[in-house]
PDB file of C-alpha atoms in Angstrom:
ATOM      1  CA  MET A   1      14.666  14.392  65.641  1.00 50.00           C
ATOM      2  CA  VAL A   2      17.583  14.755  63.303  1.00 50.00           C
ATOM      3  CA  ALA A   3      17.576  11.919  59.984  1.00 51.00           C
ATOM      4  CA  GLU A   4      20.857  10.670  59.981  1.00 50.00           C
ATOM      5  CA  PRO A   5      22.721  10.748  56.442  1.00 50.00           C
ATOM      6  CA  ALA A   6      22.383   7.917  53.754  1.00 49.00           C
ATOM      7  CA  PRO A   7      25.678   6.037  53.583  1.00 48.00           C
ATOM      8  CA  SER A   8      28.210   6.816  50.808  1.00 45.00           C
ATOM      9  CA  PRO A   9      27.281   4.622  47.338  1.00 44.00           C
ATOM     10  CA  GLU A  10      30.967   3.656  47.430  1.00 48.00           C
ATOM     11  CA  VAL A  11      31.194   1.996  50.404  1.00 41.00           C
ATOM     12  CA  GLN A  12      28.645  -0.452  51.121  1.00 41.00           C
ATOM     13  CA  PRO A  13      28.766  -2.660  54.566  1.00 41.00           C
ATOM     14  CA  LEU A  14      30.282  -5.896  53.890  1.00 38.00           C
ATOM     15  CA  PRO A  15      27.356  -8.155  54.145  1.00 39.00           C
ATOM     16  CA  ALA A  16      26.953 -10.995  56.973  1.00 39.00           C
ATOM     17  CA  PRO A  17      28.357 -13.743  57.218  1.00 37.00           C
ATOM     18  CA  PRO A  18      26.129 -16.795  57.409  1.00 37.00           C
ATOM     19  CA  ALA A  19      25.385 -18.434  60.527  1.00 34.00           C
ATOM     20  CA  GLU A  20      27.895 -21.117  61.621  1.00 40.00           C
ATOM     21  CA  PRO A  21      30.305 -21.689  64.413  1.00 46.00           C
ATOM     22  CA  GLY A  22      32.689 -18.976  64.960  1.00 52.00           C
ATOM     23  CA  GLY A  23      30.475 -16.266  62.664  1.00 74.00           C
ATOM     24  CA  VAL A  24      32.751 -15.079  60.319  1.00 87.00           C
ATOM     25  CA  THR A  25      34.126 -17.019  56.828  1.00 93.00           C
ATOM     26  CA  TRP A  26      36.882 -16.275  54.357  1.00 94.00           C
ATOM     27  CA  THR A  27      34.278 -16.409  51.539  1.00 93.00           C
ATOM     28  CA  ALA A  28      33.179 -13.168  53.071  1.00 92.00           C
ATOM     29  CA  LEU A  29      36.200 -11.205  53.945  1.00 94.00           C
ATOM     30  CA  LYS A  30      37.890 -12.107  50.933  1.00 94.00           C
ATOM     31  CA  ALA A  31      35.403  -9.645  48.805  1.00 94.00           C
ATOM     32  CA  THR A  32      35.895  -6.654  51.428  1.00 95.00           C
ATOM     33  CA  SER A  33      37.293  -4.031  49.593  1.00 95.00           C
ATOM     34  CA  PHE A  34      39.771  -1.189  50.533  1.00 96.00           C
ATOM     35  CA  GLU A  35      37.777   1.077  52.281  1.00 96.00           C
ATOM     36  CA  GLN A  36      35.820  -1.800  54.439  1.00 96.00           C
ATOM     37  CA  ARG A  37      38.876  -2.935  55.760  1.00 94.00           C
ATOM     38  CA  GLU A  38      38.248  -2.132  59.428  1.00 95.00           C
ATOM     39  CA  GLN A  39      35.306  -4.733  58.696  1.00 95.00           C
ATOM     40  CA  PHE A  40      38.056  -6.908  57.159  1.00 96.00           C
ATOM     41  CA  PHE A  41      40.327  -6.476  60.690  1.00 96.00           C
ATOM     42  CA  ALA A  42      37.456  -7.676  62.799  1.00 95.00           C
ATOM     43  CA  GLY A  43      36.687 -10.485  60.812  1.00 96.00           C
ATOM     44  CA  LEU A  44      40.148 -11.580  60.397  1.00 96.00           C
ATOM     45  CA  LEU A  45      39.806 -11.426  64.657  1.00 95.00           C
ATOM     46  CA  GLY A  46      37.063 -13.796  64.150  1.00 95.00           C
ATOM     47  CA  LEU A  47      39.039 -16.230  62.067  1.00 97.00           C
ATOM     48  CA  GLU A  48      42.006 -15.850  64.355  1.00 96.00           C
ATOM     49  CA  ALA A  49      39.877 -17.348  67.127  1.00 95.00           C
ATOM     50  CA  GLN A  50      38.412 -20.085  65.251  1.00 96.00           C
ATOM     51  CA  LEU A  51      41.908 -21.094  64.570  1.00 97.00           C
ATOM     52  CA  ASP A  52      43.200 -20.976  68.292  1.00 96.00           C
ATOM     53  CA  THR A  53      39.601 -22.641  69.427  1.00 96.00           C
ATOM     54  CA  GLN A  54      40.350 -25.503  66.596  1.00 96.00           C
ATOM     55  CA  ILE A  55      43.920 -25.595  68.056  1.00 96.00           C
ATOM     56  CA  GLY A  56      42.316 -25.743  71.422  1.00 95.00           C
ATOM     57  CA  GLU A  57      40.212 -28.853  70.300  1.00 94.00           C
ATOM     58  CA  LEU A  58      42.799 -30.852  68.892  1.00 94.00           C
ATOM     59  CA  ASN A  59      45.283 -30.458  71.890  1.00 92.00           C
ATOM     60  CA  ALA A  60      42.061 -31.828  74.119  1.00 92.00           C
ATOM     61  CA  GLN A  61      42.062 -34.942  71.766  1.00 90.00           C
ATOM     62  CA  ARG A  62      45.997 -34.987  71.845  1.00 89.00           C
ATOM     63  CA  ALA A  63      45.842 -35.350  75.824  1.00 88.00           C
ATOM     64  CA  ALA A  64      42.697 -37.444  75.683  1.00 87.00           C
ATOM     65  CA  MET A  65      45.551 -40.369  73.579  1.00 83.00           C
ATOM     66  CA  GLU A  66      48.282 -40.397  75.871  1.00 80.00           C
ATOM     67  CA  GLY A  67      49.181 -43.949  76.202  1.00 78.00           C
ATOM     68  CA  THR A  68      46.528 -45.201  74.179  1.00 78.00           C
ATOM     69  CA  ALA A  69      47.957 -44.351  70.358  1.00 74.00           C
ATOM     70  CA  ASP A  70      51.068 -43.767  68.857  1.00 79.00           C
ATOM     71  CA  THR A  71      50.670 -40.052  68.310  1.00 84.00           C
ATOM     72  CA  GLN A  72      53.861 -39.461  66.824  1.00 87.00           C
ATOM     73  CA  ASN A  73      52.811 -38.353  63.480  1.00 89.00           C
ATOM     74  CA  TRP A  74      49.707 -36.228  65.179  1.00 89.00           C
ATOM     75  CA  ASP A  75      52.905 -34.276  66.891  1.00 91.00           C
ATOM     76  CA  PHE A  76      54.532 -34.074  63.745  1.00 93.00           C
ATOM     77  CA  ALA A  77      50.814 -32.566  62.032  1.00 94.00           C
ATOM     78  CA  MET A  78      50.430 -30.429  64.840  1.00 95.00           C
ATOM     79  CA  LYS A  79      53.619 -28.412  64.406  1.00 96.00           C
ATOM     80  CA  ALA A  80      53.097 -28.264  60.909  1.00 96.00           C
ATOM     81  CA  LEU A  81      49.738 -26.662  62.262  1.00 97.00           C
ATOM     82  CA  ASP A  82      51.821 -24.236  64.922  1.00 97.00           C
ATOM     83  CA  THR A  83      53.912 -22.879  61.959  1.00 97.00           C
ATOM     84  CA  ALA A  84      50.672 -22.612  59.526  1.00 97.00           C
ATOM     85  CA  ARG A  85      48.900 -20.705  62.623  1.00 97.00           C
ATOM     86  CA  ILE A  86      51.693 -18.343  62.932  1.00 97.00           C
ATOM     87  CA  TYR A  87      52.292 -17.448  59.863  1.00 98.00           C
ATOM     88  CA  PHE A  88      48.513 -16.745  59.526  1.00 98.00           C
ATOM     89  CA  LYS A  89      48.560 -14.210  62.373  1.00 97.00           C
ATOM     90  CA  SER A  90      51.499 -12.563  60.948  1.00 97.00           C
ATOM     91  CA  VAL A  91      50.271 -11.913  57.205  1.00 97.00           C
ATOM     92  CA  GLY A  92      47.441 -10.528  59.106  1.00 95.00           C
ATOM     93  CA  MET A  93      49.481  -8.266  60.812  1.00 95.00           C
ATOM     94  CA  GLU A  94      51.183  -7.593  56.993  1.00 96.00           C
ATOM     95  CA  VAL A  95      48.027  -6.652  55.351  1.00 96.00           C
ATOM     96  CA  ARG A  96      47.112  -4.079  58.703  1.00 95.00           C
ATOM     97  CA  ASN A  97      49.841  -2.061  56.509  1.00 94.00           C
ATOM     98  CA  ALA A  98      48.487  -2.317  52.884  1.00 95.00           C
ATOM     99  CA  ASN A  99      46.928   0.704  51.432  1.00 96.00           C
ATOM    100  CA  SER A 100      45.201   0.914  47.868  1.00 95.00           C
ATOM    101  CA  SER A 101      47.478  -0.411  45.550  1.00 96.00           C
ATOM    102  CA  ASN A 102      48.184  -3.367  47.270  1.00 97.00           C
ATOM    103  CA  TRP A 103      45.124  -4.380  49.581  1.00 97.00           C
ATOM    104  CA  ASP A 104      43.747  -7.226  47.171  1.00 96.00           C
ATOM    105  CA  GLN A 105      47.496  -8.805  47.246  1.00 97.00           C
ATOM    106  CA  LEU A 106      47.937  -8.482  50.468  1.00 96.00           C
ATOM    107  CA  LYS A 107      44.555 -10.009  51.308  1.00 96.00           C
ATOM    108  CA  ASP A 108      44.958 -13.048  48.504  1.00 96.00           C
ATOM    109  CA  LYS A 109      47.747 -13.727  50.813  1.00 97.00           C
ATOM    110  CA  VAL A 110      46.133 -14.234  53.646  1.00 97.00           C
ATOM    111  CA  GLY A 111      43.521 -15.814  52.066  1.00 97.00           C
ATOM    112  CA  ARG A 112      46.094 -18.317  51.357  1.00 97.00           C
ATOM    113  CA  ALA A 113      47.258 -18.547  54.332  1.00 98.00           C
ATOM    114  CA  TRP A 114      43.845 -19.446  55.827  1.00 97.00           C
ATOM    115  CA  THR A 115      43.787 -22.458  53.299  1.00 97.00           C
ATOM    116  CA  SER A 116      47.179 -23.822  54.608  1.00 97.00           C
ATOM    117  CA  ALA A 117      45.957 -23.442  57.989  1.00 97.00           C
ATOM    118  CA  GLN A 118      42.518 -25.415  57.630  1.00 97.00           C
ATOM    119  CA  ASP A 119      45.070 -27.849  55.772  1.00 96.00           C
ATOM    120  CA  ALA A 120      46.873 -27.997  58.435  1.00 96.00           C
ATOM    121  CA  VAL A 121      44.373 -29.005  60.619  1.00 96.00           C
ATOM    122  CA  GLY A 122      42.882 -31.879  58.243  1.00 95.00           C
ATOM    123  CA  GLY A 123      46.288 -33.062  58.511  1.00 94.00           C
ATOM    124  CA  VAL A 124      46.423 -33.088  62.298  1.00 93.00           C
ATOM    125  CA  LYS A 125      42.654 -34.855  62.378  1.00 91.00           C
ATOM    126  CA  SER A 126      43.628 -37.177  59.829  1.00 90.00           C
ATOM    127  CA  SER A 127      46.993 -38.018  61.487  1.00 86.00           C
ATOM    128  CA  THR A 128      46.238 -40.672  64.186  1.00 69.00           C
ATOM    129  CA  THR A 129      42.920 -42.530  63.795  1.00 57.00           C
ATOM    130  CA  VAL A 130      41.683 -43.315  67.527  1.00 51.00           C
TER     131      VAL A 130
END
């Protein structure tokens, strides 16, 4: 049997994110280096899936409110969330073109977009009480 080569000391594996719904967190991803970008991109897809799940759940809640509540504020907040989702996905695509010199800057931009999207989710949830 051939022994596996030891991993390079410069490239450390991405720490496992804490166990929670969706399985990935921005906190875990923001620590990734340029050399770990493939792991970052995989995690980014996980965050996108989490956001899409949140939006799906909110859409289901909205459908259940039909005729029982004033949904004007909800609908307005959902449009803001849709805009935040589009922006998050676009900066996710932008970071794929990063090089080692602008990696941290673009990664931070993704983090701000993620925070904005999560704030928008909270905005929808607080827009109407049923």
